Amino acid sequence: MTLPRLILPLLIAAACALGGCAYNPDLGRDQLLIVNDNNLARDGEKAWADALRTSHVSKEPRKNARVQAVGQRVIVAAGLAGRPWEYAVFLEEAPNAFVLPGGYVGVTVGLLSLVENDDQLAAVIGHEAGHVVARHAAERVSQETTSKVLLGIAKAAAGGTEFGKLLKDHGEDATRYGLLLPFSRKQELEADKLGVDFMQRAGYRPREAVKLWRNMQALDGGKSGGDLGSTHPSDAVRIQELERYLASKGW
Ligand SMILES: [Zn+2]
């Protein structure tokens, strides 16, 4: 269901008023979150198990050690090291990476071929970790669910169903596909900025992030998959925004 641009913020404001919003200090803004971290971690665990079952992973020690070393530095810098993390290198040519709530980092061999150095690998993992820290999957699914629920509220009122129960039921259903929803442009920009923050904190060179996204942009847009493929590689605005952010930080 697609909602007119002006109506969705109003619906979300209504849902916030009903207690579904939380302030995220990493983003400096309120977020509508009706799914909790435990649900997300459980979904992450399931998605990871599915990925391992349906894809081939590299057993090459050097590749695995590289992803683990760079990934762990970024995860620590992102403040996510409170749990043990698992890392895997997937035998897929499309350059892609993902970081799943619950503690999982996956990188494809295609991405390892594309990055020119560990800094650029850190940029990708940092971007994906940014989505986790920003709770973007939960936010996306909360928005979609709430708009559906609020649009159906008249019907619910007629049937005597409580609004709170409706939100809760739909919220639990919704997490099943929450990790698969594409991120919005605003969320991509937030993940870019958090990503370079984590890189810098981890001792990597933030400017390499710009080179990485330029290289991604130079690729045929259809060649990369997952989150990296959904991030509008042709969108020069994103790179400009990131450059402006780096300049503002003196990086
Ligand atoms: Zn992204």
Short mmCIF file of C-alpha atoms and ligand atoms in Angstrom, two decimals:
data_model
loop_
_atom_site.label_atom_id
_atom_site.label_comp_id
_atom_site.label_asym_id
_atom_site.label_seq_id
_atom_site.Cartn_x
_atom_site.Cartn_y
_atom_site.Cartn_z
CA MET A 1 0.00 0.00 0.00
CA THR A 2 1.41 3.39 -0.96
CA LEU A 3 0.41 6.44 1.00
CA PRO A 4 0.52 10.01 -0.20
CA ARG A 5 3.68 11.66 1.12
CA LEU A 6 1.84 14.14 3.27
CA ILE A 7 -0.38 11.64 5.02
CA LEU A 8 2.26 9.22 6.28
CA PRO A 9 3.97 11.72 8.63
CA LEU A 10 0.57 12.56 10.12
CA LEU A 11 -0.21 8.90 10.70
CA ILE A 12 3.20 8.38 12.26
CA ALA A 13 2.72 11.38 14.50
CA ALA A 14 -0.56 9.85 15.63
CA ALA A 15 1.15 6.56 16.39
CA CYS A 16 3.92 8.41 18.28
CA ALA A 17 1.28 10.07 20.42
CA LEU A 18 0.03 6.61 21.32
CA GLY A 19 3.41 5.67 22.73
CA GLY A 20 5.21 3.99 19.81
CA CYS A 21 8.09 6.46 19.54
CA ALA A 22 11.58 6.36 20.98
CA TYR A 23 14.43 8.87 20.84
CA ASN A 24 17.53 7.49 19.14
CA PRO A 25 20.58 9.46 20.36
CA ASP A 26 22.73 8.13 17.49
CA LEU A 27 20.40 9.82 15.01
CA GLY A 28 19.29 12.78 17.10
CA ARG A 29 15.65 12.15 16.23
CA ASP A 30 12.55 10.27 17.35
CA GLN A 31 11.71 6.96 15.75
CA LEU A 32 8.50 5.06 15.52
CA LEU A 33 9.36 1.59 16.82
CA ILE A 34 6.65 -0.94 17.51
CA VAL A 35 8.87 -4.00 17.13
CA ASN A 36 11.43 -4.71 19.80
CA ASP A 37 15.13 -5.61 19.66
CA ASN A 38 14.51 -9.19 20.79
CA ASN A 39 12.19 -9.84 17.85
CA LEU A 40 14.72 -8.31 15.48
CA ALA A 41 17.59 -10.37 16.90
CA ARG A 42 15.52 -13.51 16.50
CA ASP A 43 14.75 -12.61 12.89
CA GLY A 44 18.43 -11.87 12.28
CA GLU A 45 19.35 -15.29 13.62
CA LYS A 46 16.83 -16.94 11.33
CA ALA A 47 17.95 -14.95 8.26
CA TRP A 48 21.56 -15.91 9.01
CA ALA A 49 20.69 -19.60 9.28
CA ASP A 50 18.79 -19.36 5.98
CA ALA A 51 21.73 -17.66 4.27
CA LEU A 52 24.17 -20.32 5.47
CA ARG A 53 21.83 -23.09 4.40
CA THR A 54 21.04 -21.76 0.95
CA SER A 55 24.44 -20.26 -0.06
CA HIS A 56 28.02 -21.48 -0.30
CA VAL A 57 30.62 -19.94 1.97
CA SER A 58 34.32 -19.51 1.36
CA LYS A 59 36.66 -21.65 3.47
CA GLU A 60 39.71 -19.58 2.48
CA PRO A 61 41.45 -18.67 5.74
CA ARG A 62 42.83 -15.34 4.49
CA LYS A 63 39.49 -14.02 3.27
CA ASN A 64 37.70 -15.11 6.44
CA ALA A 65 40.38 -13.69 8.70
CA ARG A 66 40.24 -10.38 6.85
CA VAL A 67 36.47 -10.00 7.18
CA GLN A 68 36.59 -11.02 10.82
CA ALA A 69 39.42 -8.61 11.68
CA VAL A 70 37.99 -5.57 9.88
CA GLY A 71 34.41 -6.43 10.85
CA GLN A 72 35.16 -6.82 14.53
CA ARG A 73 36.99 -3.47 14.68
CA VAL A 74 33.97 -1.76 13.12
CA ILE A 75 31.48 -3.61 15.33
CA VAL A 76 33.40 -2.54 18.46
CA ALA A 77 33.51 1.06 17.21
CA ALA A 78 29.76 0.93 16.56
CA GLY A 79 29.17 -0.04 20.18
CA LEU A 80 27.67 -3.38 19.14
CA ALA A 81 30.26 -5.68 20.69
CA GLY A 82 28.12 -6.60 23.69
CA ARG A 83 27.51 -10.01 22.16
CA PRO A 84 29.70 -12.44 20.19
CA TRP A 85 29.54 -11.83 16.42
CA GLU A 86 29.69 -14.35 13.59
CA TYR A 87 31.31 -13.60 10.23
CA ALA A 88 31.09 -15.36 6.89
CA VAL A 89 32.31 -14.86 3.32
CA PHE A 90 29.72 -15.87 0.73
CA LEU A 91 30.75 -17.25 -2.67
CA GLU A 92 28.76 -14.74 -4.71
CA GLU A 93 30.15 -12.50 -7.41
CA ALA A 94 27.74 -9.60 -6.82
CA PRO A 95 29.42 -7.16 -4.41
CA ASN A 96 27.28 -7.16 -1.31
CA ALA A 97 27.40 -7.16 2.47
CA PHE A 98 24.96 -7.31 5.32
CA VAL A 99 24.98 -6.88 9.07
CA LEU A 100 22.08 -8.55 10.84
CA PRO A 101 20.67 -7.67 14.24
CA GLY A 102 21.60 -10.48 16.61
CA GLY A 103 25.29 -10.44 15.64
CA TYR A 104 26.01 -11.52 12.07
CA VAL A 105 28.19 -10.02 9.32
CA GLY A 106 28.17 -11.42 5.79
CA VAL A 107 30.40 -10.25 2.92
CA THR A 108 30.55 -11.63 -0.63
CA VAL A 109 33.75 -12.53 -2.48
CA GLY A 110 32.58 -10.04 -5.12
CA LEU A 111 32.81 -7.24 -2.58
CA LEU A 112 36.26 -8.39 -1.43
CA SER A 113 37.41 -8.11 -5.05
CA LEU A 114 35.89 -4.66 -5.44
CA VAL A 115 37.36 -2.98 -2.35
CA GLU A 116 40.84 -1.55 -2.84
CA ASN A 117 41.88 -1.74 0.82
CA ASP A 118 40.67 -2.57 4.32
CA ASP A 119 39.41 0.99 4.78
CA GLN A 120 36.88 0.49 1.98
CA LEU A 121 35.83 -2.85 3.43
CA ALA A 122 35.34 -1.05 6.75
CA ALA A 123 33.23 1.55 4.93
CA VAL A 124 30.79 -1.09 3.71
CA ILE A 125 30.57 -2.91 7.03
CA GLY A 126 30.27 0.45 8.79
CA HIS A 127 27.36 1.43 6.55
CA GLU A 128 25.57 -1.86 7.26
CA ALA A 129 26.30 -1.57 11.00
CA GLY A 130 24.84 1.95 10.75
CA HIS A 131 21.50 0.49 9.67
CA VAL A 132 21.56 -1.78 12.76
CA VAL A 133 22.51 0.97 15.23
CA ALA A 134 19.86 3.21 13.68
CA ARG A 135 17.26 0.43 14.01
CA HIS A 136 16.25 1.11 10.41
CA ALA A 137 14.63 -2.27 9.79
CA ALA A 138 12.46 -1.88 12.86
CA GLU A 139 11.58 1.67 11.85
CA ARG A 140 10.65 0.67 8.31
CA VAL A 141 8.43 -2.16 9.39
CA SER A 142 6.88 -0.01 12.10
CA GLN A 143 5.97 2.66 9.57
CA GLU A 144 4.49 0.20 7.10
CA THR A 145 2.54 -1.60 9.78
CA THR A 146 1.26 1.53 11.43
CA SER A 147 0.02 2.99 8.19
CA LYS A 148 -1.85 -0.22 7.48
CA VAL A 149 -3.25 -0.37 10.98
CA LEU A 150 -4.28 3.26 11.06
CA LEU A 151 -5.95 3.03 7.69
CA GLY A 152 -7.93 0.09 8.99
CA ILE A 153 -8.85 1.76 12.25
CA ALA A 154 -12.37 2.66 11.25
CA LYS A 155 -13.07 -0.96 10.51
CA ALA A 156 -11.47 -1.99 13.80
CA ALA A 157 -13.55 0.52 15.72
CA ALA A 158 -16.69 -0.90 14.15
CA GLY A 159 -15.60 -4.37 15.23
CA GLY A 160 -14.66 -3.26 18.73
CA THR A 161 -10.99 -4.25 18.42
CA GLU A 162 -8.60 -2.33 20.65
CA PHE A 163 -6.09 -0.18 18.81
CA GLY A 164 -3.21 -1.27 21.03
CA LYS A 165 -3.88 -4.94 20.40
CA LEU A 166 -4.09 -4.32 16.68
CA LEU A 167 -0.69 -2.61 16.68
CA LYS A 168 0.85 -5.37 18.75
CA ASP A 169 -0.49 -8.23 16.62
CA HIS A 170 0.54 -6.60 13.37
CA GLY A 171 3.92 -5.61 14.81
CA GLU A 172 4.74 -9.21 15.62
CA ASP A 173 3.69 -10.42 12.17
CA ALA A 174 5.59 -7.65 10.53
CA THR A 175 9.04 -8.49 11.89
CA ARG A 176 9.05 -11.60 9.73
CA TYR A 177 9.69 -9.54 6.64
CA GLY A 178 11.13 -6.47 8.33
CA LEU A 179 14.72 -7.29 7.43
CA LEU A 180 13.78 -7.52 3.77
CA LEU A 181 12.20 -4.11 3.35
CA PRO A 182 14.28 -1.64 1.35
CA PHE A 183 15.68 1.33 3.22
CA SER A 184 14.59 4.88 2.44
CA ARG A 185 16.94 7.49 1.06
CA LYS A 186 16.97 9.26 4.42
CA GLN A 187 17.98 6.01 6.11
CA GLU A 188 20.74 5.42 3.56
CA LEU A 189 22.20 8.86 4.28
CA GLU A 190 22.05 8.18 8.01
CA ALA A 191 23.80 4.83 7.54
CA ASP A 192 26.49 6.50 5.40
CA LYS A 193 27.22 9.05 8.11
CA LEU A 194 27.18 6.55 10.98
CA GLY A 195 29.37 4.27 8.85
CA VAL A 196 32.14 6.85 8.48
CA ASP A 197 31.87 7.71 12.19
CA PHE A 198 32.50 4.04 13.03
CA MET A 199 35.36 3.79 10.50
CA GLN A 200 37.08 6.81 11.93
CA ARG A 201 36.64 5.55 15.49
CA ALA A 202 38.07 2.19 14.43
CA GLY A 203 41.18 3.83 12.97
CA TYR A 204 40.28 3.60 9.28
CA ARG A 205 40.40 6.49 6.80
CA PRO A 206 36.89 7.91 6.34
CA ARG A 207 37.70 9.42 2.93
CA GLU A 208 38.02 5.91 1.52
CA ALA A 209 34.24 5.64 1.93
CA VAL A 210 33.80 8.22 -0.85
CA LYS A 211 36.11 6.25 -3.16
CA LEU A 212 34.21 3.06 -2.35
CA TRP A 213 30.82 4.56 -3.20
CA ARG A 214 32.29 6.04 -6.39
CA ASN A 215 33.51 2.58 -7.39
CA MET A 216 30.07 1.18 -6.62
CA GLN A 217 28.54 3.93 -8.73
CA ALA A 218 30.86 3.09 -11.62
CA LEU A 219 29.57 -0.48 -11.57
CA ASP A 220 26.52 -1.39 -13.52
CA GLY A 221 23.67 -0.74 -11.08
CA GLY A 222 22.18 -4.18 -11.61
CA LYS A 223 25.36 -6.02 -10.70
CA SER A 224 25.31 -5.56 -6.96
CA GLY A 225 22.57 -7.02 -4.83
CA GLY A 226 20.93 -6.60 -1.45
CA ASP A 227 21.29 -3.37 0.42
CA LEU A 228 24.18 -2.14 -1.71
CA GLY A 229 22.16 -2.77 -4.85
CA SER A 230 19.18 -0.93 -3.46
CA THR A 231 21.15 2.18 -2.59
CA HIS A 232 20.77 4.03 -5.90
CA PRO A 233 24.38 3.65 -7.09
CA SER A 234 23.75 6.33 -9.71
CA ASP A 235 22.73 8.81 -7.05
CA ALA A 236 25.51 11.38 -6.98
CA VAL A 237 23.62 13.35 -4.34
CA ARG A 238 24.48 10.71 -1.78
CA ILE A 239 28.19 11.04 -2.45
CA GLN A 240 27.93 14.84 -2.27
CA GLU A 241 26.16 14.60 1.09
CA LEU A 242 28.85 12.30 2.41
CA GLU A 243 31.61 14.62 1.20
CA ARG A 244 29.89 17.54 2.91
CA TYR A 245 29.68 15.52 6.13
CA LEU A 246 33.37 14.56 5.97
CA ALA A 247 34.30 18.20 5.38
CA SER A 248 32.20 19.29 8.37
CA LYS A 249 34.15 16.81 10.53
CA GLY A 250 37.51 17.88 9.13
CA TRP A 251 38.14 14.35 7.80
ZN ZN B 1 22.16 0.81 3.14
#
